[in-house]
Coordinates of C-alpha atoms in Angstrom, one line a residue:
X280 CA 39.6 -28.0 -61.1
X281 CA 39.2 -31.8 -60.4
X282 CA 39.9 -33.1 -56.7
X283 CA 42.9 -34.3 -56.5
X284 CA 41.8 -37.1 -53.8
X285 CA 38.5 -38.8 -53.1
X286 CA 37.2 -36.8 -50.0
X287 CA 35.7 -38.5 -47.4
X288 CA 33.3 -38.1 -44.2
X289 CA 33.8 -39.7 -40.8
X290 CA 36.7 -41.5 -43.0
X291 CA 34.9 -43.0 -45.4
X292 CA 34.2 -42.2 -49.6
X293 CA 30.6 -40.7 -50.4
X294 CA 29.5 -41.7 -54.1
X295 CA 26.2 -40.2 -56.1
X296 CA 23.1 -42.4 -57.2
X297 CA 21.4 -40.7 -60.3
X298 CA 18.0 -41.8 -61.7
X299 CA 18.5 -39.0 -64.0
X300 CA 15.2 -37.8 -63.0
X301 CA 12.6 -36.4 -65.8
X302 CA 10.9 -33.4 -64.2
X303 CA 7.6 -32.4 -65.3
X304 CA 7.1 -30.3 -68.2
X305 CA 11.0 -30.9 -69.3
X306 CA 12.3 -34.0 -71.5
X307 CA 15.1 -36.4 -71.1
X308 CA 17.1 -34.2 -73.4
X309 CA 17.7 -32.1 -70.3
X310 CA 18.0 -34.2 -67.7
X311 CA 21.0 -35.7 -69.3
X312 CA 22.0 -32.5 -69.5
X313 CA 21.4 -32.5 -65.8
X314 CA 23.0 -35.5 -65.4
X315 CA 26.3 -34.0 -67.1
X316 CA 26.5 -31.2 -65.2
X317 CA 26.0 -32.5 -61.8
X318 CA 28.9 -35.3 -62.5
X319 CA 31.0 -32.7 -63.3
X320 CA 30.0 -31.0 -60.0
X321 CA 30.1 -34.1 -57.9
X322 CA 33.7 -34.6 -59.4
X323 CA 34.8 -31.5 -58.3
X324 CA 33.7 -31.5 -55.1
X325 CA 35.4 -34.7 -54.5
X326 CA 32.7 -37.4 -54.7
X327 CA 33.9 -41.4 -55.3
X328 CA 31.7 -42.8 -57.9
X329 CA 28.7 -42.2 -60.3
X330 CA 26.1 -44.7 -60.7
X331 CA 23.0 -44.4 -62.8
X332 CA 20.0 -46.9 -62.1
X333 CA 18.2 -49.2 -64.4
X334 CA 14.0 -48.4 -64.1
X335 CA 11.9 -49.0 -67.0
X336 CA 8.3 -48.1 -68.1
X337 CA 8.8 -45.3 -66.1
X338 CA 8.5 -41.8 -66.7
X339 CA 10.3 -39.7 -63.9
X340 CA 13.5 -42.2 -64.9
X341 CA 15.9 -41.6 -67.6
X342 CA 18.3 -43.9 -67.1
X343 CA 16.7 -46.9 -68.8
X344 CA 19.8 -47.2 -71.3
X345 CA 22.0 -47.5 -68.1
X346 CA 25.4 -48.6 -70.5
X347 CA 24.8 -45.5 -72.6
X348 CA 23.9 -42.8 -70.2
X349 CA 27.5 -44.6 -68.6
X350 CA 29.2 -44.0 -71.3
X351 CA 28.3 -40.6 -71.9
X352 CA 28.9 -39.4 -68.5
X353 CA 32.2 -41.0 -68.1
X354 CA 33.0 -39.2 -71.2
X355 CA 32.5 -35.8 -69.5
X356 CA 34.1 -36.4 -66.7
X357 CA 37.9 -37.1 -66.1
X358 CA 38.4 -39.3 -62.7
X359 CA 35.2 -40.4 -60.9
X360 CA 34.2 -43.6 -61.1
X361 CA 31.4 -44.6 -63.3
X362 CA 28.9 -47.6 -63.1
X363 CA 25.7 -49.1 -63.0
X364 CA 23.8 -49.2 -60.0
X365 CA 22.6 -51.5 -61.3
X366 CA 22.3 -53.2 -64.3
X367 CA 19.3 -55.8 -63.8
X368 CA 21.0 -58.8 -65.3
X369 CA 18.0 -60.7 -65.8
X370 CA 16.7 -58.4 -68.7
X371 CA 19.7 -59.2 -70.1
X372 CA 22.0 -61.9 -72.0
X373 CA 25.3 -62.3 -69.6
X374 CA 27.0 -61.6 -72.7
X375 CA 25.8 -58.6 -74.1
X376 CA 26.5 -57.1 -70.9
X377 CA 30.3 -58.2 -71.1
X378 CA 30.7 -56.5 -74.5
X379 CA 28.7 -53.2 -73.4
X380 CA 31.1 -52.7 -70.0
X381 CA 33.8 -54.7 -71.7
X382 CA 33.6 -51.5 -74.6
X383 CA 33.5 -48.9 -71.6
X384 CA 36.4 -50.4 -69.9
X385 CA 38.3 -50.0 -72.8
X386 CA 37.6 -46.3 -73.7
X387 CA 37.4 -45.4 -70.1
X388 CA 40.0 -47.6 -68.6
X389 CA 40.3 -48.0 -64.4
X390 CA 37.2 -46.3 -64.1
X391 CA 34.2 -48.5 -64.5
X392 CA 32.2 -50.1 -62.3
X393 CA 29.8 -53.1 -62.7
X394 CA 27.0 -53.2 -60.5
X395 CA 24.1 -55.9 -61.0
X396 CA 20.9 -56.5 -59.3
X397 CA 18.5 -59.4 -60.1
X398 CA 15.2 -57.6 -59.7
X399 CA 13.7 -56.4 -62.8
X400 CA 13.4 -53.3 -62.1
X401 CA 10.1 -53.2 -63.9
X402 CA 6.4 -54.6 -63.8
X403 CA 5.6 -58.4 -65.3
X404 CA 4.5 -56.6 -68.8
X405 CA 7.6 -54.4 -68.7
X406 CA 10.1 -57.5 -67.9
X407 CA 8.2 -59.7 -70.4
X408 CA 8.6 -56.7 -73.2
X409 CA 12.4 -56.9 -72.3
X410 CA 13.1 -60.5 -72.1
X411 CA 9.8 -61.4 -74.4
X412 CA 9.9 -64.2 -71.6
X413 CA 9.6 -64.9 -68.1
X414 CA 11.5 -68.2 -67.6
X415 CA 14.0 -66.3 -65.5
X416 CA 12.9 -65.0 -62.5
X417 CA 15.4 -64.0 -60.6
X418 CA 16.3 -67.6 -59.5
X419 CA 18.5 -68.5 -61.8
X420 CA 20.7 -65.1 -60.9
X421 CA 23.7 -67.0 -59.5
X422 CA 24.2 -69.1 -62.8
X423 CA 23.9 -65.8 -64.8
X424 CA 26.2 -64.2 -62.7
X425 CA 28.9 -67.0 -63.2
X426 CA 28.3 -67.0 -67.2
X427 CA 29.3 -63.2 -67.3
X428 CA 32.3 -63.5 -65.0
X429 CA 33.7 -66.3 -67.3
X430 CA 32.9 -63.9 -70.5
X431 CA 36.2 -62.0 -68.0
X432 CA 38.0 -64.8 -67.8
X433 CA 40.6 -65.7 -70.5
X434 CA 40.0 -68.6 -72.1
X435 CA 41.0 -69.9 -75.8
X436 CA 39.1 -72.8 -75.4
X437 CA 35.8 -71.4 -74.9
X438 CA 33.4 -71.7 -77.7
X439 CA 31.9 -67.9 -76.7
X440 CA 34.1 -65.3 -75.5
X441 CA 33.2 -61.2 -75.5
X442 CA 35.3 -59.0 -76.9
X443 CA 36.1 -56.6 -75.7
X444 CA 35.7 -57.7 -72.4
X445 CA 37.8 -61.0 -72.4
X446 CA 40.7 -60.0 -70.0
X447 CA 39.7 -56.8 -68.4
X448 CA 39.6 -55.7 -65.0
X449 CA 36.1 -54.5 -64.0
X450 CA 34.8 -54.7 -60.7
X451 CA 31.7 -56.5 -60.6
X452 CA 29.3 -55.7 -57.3
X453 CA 26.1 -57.4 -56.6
X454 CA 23.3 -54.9 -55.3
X455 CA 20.2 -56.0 -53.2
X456 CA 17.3 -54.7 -51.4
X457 CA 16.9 -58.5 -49.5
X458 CA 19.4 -61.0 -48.0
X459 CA 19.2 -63.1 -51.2
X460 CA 22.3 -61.1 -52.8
X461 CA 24.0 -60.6 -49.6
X462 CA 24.7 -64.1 -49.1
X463 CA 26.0 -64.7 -53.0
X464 CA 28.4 -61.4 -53.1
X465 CA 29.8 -62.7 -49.3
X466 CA 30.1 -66.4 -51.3
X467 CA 32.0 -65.0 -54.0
X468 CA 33.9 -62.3 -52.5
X469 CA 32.5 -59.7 -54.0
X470 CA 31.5 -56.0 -53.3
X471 CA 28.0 -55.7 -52.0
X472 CA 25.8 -53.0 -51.9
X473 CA 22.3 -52.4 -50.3
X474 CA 19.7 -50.3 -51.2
X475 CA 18.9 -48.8 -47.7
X476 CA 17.1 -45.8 -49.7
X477 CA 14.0 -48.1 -50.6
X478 CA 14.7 -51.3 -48.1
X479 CA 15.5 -49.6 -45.0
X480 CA 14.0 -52.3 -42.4
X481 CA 16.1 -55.0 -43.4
X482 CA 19.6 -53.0 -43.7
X483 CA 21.1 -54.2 -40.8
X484 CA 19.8 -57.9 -41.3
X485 CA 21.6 -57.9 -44.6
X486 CA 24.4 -56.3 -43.2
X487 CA 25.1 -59.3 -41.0
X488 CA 24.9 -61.7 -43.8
X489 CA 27.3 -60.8 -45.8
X490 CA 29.5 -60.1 -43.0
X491 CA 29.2 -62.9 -41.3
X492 CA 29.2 -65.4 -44.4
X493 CA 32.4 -63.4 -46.0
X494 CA 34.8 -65.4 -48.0
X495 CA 38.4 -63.5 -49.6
X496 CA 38.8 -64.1 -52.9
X497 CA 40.6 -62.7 -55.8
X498 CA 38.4 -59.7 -55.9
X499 CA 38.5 -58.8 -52.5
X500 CA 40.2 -60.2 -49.1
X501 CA 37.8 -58.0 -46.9
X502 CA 34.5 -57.5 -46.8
X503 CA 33.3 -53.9 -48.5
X504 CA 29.6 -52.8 -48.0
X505 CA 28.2 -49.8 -49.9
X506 CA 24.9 -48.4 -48.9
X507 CA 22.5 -46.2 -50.3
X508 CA 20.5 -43.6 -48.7
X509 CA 18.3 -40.4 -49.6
X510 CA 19.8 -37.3 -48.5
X511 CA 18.1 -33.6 -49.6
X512 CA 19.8 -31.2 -47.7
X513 CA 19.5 -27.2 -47.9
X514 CA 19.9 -24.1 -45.9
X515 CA 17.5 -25.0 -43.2
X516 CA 15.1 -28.3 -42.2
X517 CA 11.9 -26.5 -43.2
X518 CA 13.5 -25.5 -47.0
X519 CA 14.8 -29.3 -46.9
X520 CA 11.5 -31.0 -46.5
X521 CA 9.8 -28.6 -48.4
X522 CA 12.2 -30.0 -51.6
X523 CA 11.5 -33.9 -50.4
X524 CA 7.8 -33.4 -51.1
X525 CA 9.2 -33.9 -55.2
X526 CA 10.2 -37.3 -53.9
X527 CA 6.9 -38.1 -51.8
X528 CA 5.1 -37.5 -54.5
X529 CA 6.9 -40.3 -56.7
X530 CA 6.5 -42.2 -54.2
X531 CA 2.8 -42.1 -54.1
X532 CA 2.2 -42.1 -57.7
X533 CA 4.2 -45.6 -58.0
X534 CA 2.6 -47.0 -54.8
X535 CA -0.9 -45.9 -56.5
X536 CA 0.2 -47.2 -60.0
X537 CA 0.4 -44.0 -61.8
X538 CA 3.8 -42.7 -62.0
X539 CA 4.5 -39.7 -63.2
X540 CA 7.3 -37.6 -64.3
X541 CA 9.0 -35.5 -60.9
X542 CA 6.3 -33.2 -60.0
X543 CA 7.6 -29.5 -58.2
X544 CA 7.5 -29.3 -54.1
X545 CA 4.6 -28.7 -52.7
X546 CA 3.5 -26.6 -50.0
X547 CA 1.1 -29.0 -47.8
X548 CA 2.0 -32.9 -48.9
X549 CA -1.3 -34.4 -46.9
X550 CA -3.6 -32.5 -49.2
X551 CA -2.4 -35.4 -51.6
X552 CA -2.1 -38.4 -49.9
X553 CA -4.2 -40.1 -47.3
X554 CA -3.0 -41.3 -43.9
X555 CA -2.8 -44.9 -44.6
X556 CA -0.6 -43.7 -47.7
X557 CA 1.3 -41.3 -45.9
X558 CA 2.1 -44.2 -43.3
X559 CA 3.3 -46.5 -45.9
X560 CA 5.6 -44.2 -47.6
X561 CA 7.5 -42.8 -44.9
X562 CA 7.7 -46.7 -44.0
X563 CA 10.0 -46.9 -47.3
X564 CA 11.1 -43.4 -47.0
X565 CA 12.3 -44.0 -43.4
X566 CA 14.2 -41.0 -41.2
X567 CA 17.3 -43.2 -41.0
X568 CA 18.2 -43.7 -44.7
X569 CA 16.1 -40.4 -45.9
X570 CA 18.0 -37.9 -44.6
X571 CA 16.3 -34.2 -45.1
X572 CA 17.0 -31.1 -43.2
X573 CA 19.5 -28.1 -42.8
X574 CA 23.5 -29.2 -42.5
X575 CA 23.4 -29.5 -39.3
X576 CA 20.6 -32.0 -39.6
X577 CA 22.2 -33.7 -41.9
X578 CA 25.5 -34.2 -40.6
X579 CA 24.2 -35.7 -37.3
X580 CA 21.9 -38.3 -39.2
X581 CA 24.8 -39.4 -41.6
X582 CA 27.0 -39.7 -38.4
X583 CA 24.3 -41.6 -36.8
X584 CA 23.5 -43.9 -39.9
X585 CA 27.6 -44.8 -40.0
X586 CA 28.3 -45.4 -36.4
X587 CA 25.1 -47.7 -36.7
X588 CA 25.8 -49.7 -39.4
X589 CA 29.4 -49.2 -39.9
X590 CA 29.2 -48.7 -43.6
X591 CA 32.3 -48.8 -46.0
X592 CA 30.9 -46.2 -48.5
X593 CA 27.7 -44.1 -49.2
X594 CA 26.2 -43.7 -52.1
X595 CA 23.5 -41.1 -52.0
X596 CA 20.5 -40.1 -54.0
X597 CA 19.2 -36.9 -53.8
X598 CA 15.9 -36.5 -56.2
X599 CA 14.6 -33.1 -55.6
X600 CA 12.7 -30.8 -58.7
X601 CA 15.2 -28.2 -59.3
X602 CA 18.4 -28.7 -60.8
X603 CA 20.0 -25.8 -58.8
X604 CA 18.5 -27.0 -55.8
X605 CA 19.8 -30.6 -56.0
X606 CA 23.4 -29.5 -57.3
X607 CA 23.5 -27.6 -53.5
X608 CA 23.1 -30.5 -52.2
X609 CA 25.6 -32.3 -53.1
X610 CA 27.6 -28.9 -52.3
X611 CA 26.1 -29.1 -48.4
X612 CA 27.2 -32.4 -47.9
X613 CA 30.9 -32.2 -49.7
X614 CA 31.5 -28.9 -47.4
X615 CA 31.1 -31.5 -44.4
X616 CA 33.6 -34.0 -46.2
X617 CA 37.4 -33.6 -44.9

């Protein structure tokens, strides 16, 4: 049975981030299987959104097609909110995007959501592959950001206009792991989020900027800040980080420059990393916005996190190797959720 009502905990919505991880030995075929299931799961249980991330030219991440995987999830589910978390607008003409979310909107209606980043989410040769050329960089993200809310924007006289798309209510967000985005959603009154779960150290510091530089608009008369974070919870803290090794594990084989598909827990995790590694990985993979451990443990450290950087909305990615054991998860933490 669907939740009738978002659930919340300490008062505010918790929403899902899914990579739609690629585990080794399996195939994307099942992890959007994966992916299906555990929308329909995080539905039930009374979760706010769904958001898939864009990652490219790598092979622990399905969700390159980020509009399809979208679209195919929304169709499988019945009232969660879908989206993209994000769509990296720079490997993409504005308006392409406005016809691909302008198409969901109208199938799915009231229930998509438009999140954009402007990293590439890629290497140089990946980005170059997409784009087949490097003249935007990132800096021109602003001026591609205004060319795809216009695409929105009725307007006759316009010699290009998206359809579908032209007219339609979707809720655009900018994401950002800097203060760059920050300070252009606050600008434009737009939704922000922050990806806390990779760019811990400089949460709070983008925090303040969009508060602080803020102005209403037709979008939004109040500031809204969404973070994400890690969180692998299970039946006690050993279990817990015994699961988060999966994610240590990608970790290190990006950092070394050989990623790999999500490799199963491990029993000791310093047989395979060395202490200069180790060190810069739990940098990224900090305590405060990689929350492991039993419920209790968990429940504190999400308590802690929002009464320290009083957050709007979660958004939390759990990337552990077993399907069941991620699905209970999510189950932990919605038992915590009023």
């Amino acid at each position: 049975m669907v939740a009738d009502k978002i659930k919340k905990f300490n008062s505010i919505p918790l929403s899902v981030l899914d990579l739609s991880p690629i585990n080794e030995g399996s195939n994307a075929t099942q992890s959007f299987k994966n992916s299906a299931e555990l929308a329909q799961h995080a539905e039930k249980l009374g979760f706010n959104r769904y958001w898939f991330a864009e990652h490219h030219n790598m092979p622990g991440i399905g969700s390159s097609a980020t509009s399809v995987l979208i679209g195919h999830i929304a169709g499988v589910t019945k009232r969660i909110r879908v989206g993209s978390g994000g769509i990296m607008l720079p490997n993409h003409a504005p308006l392409v995007i406005a016809e691909q979310f302008g198409t969901l909107e109208s199938i799915y209606p009231g229930r998509i959501d438009l999140g954009l980043g402007r990293a590439p989410g890629s290497d140089q040769a990946t980005a170059y592959a997409l784009r087949r050329t490097l003249q935007s960089t990132g800096d021109d993200f602003p001026e591609q950001l205004a060319e795809l809310q216009a695409y929105f924007e009725p307007d006759r006289s316009a010699r290009v206009r998206a359809f579908p798309g032209e007219g339609l209510d979707i809720p655009i967000w900018l994401l950002g792991s800097s203060g760059f985005s920050a300070q252009l959603a606050a600008q434009k009154g737009l939704p922000f989020s922050f990806a806390s779960h990779f760019a811990p150290a400089y949460t709070l510091q983008a925090l303040q900027l969009y508060h602080q530089n803020f102005k209403p608009s037709k979008f939004l008369k109040e500031p809204y800040a969404m973070l994400g974070i890690n969180v692998i919870a299970a039946e006690t803290d050993e279990k817990a980080q015994w699961l988060a090794t999966s994610q240590q594990l990608q970790f290190l084989g990006i950092t070394t420059g050989m990623p790999s598909q999500l490799r199963p827990p491990v029993d000791n995790i310093n047989e395979y990393w060395s202490p200069q590694q180790q060190a810069s990985i739990k940098q990224t993979l900090d305590p405060r916005t990689t929350i492991v451990g039993s419920p209790e443990t968990v429940k504190r450290k999400l308590e802690s996190f929002i009464q320290e950087t009083r957050a709007n909305e979660l958004i939390i990615n759990t990337q552990v190797y077993s399907h069941e054991e991620r699905m209970r998860s999510y189950s932990i933490i919605a038992d915590m959720m009023d």
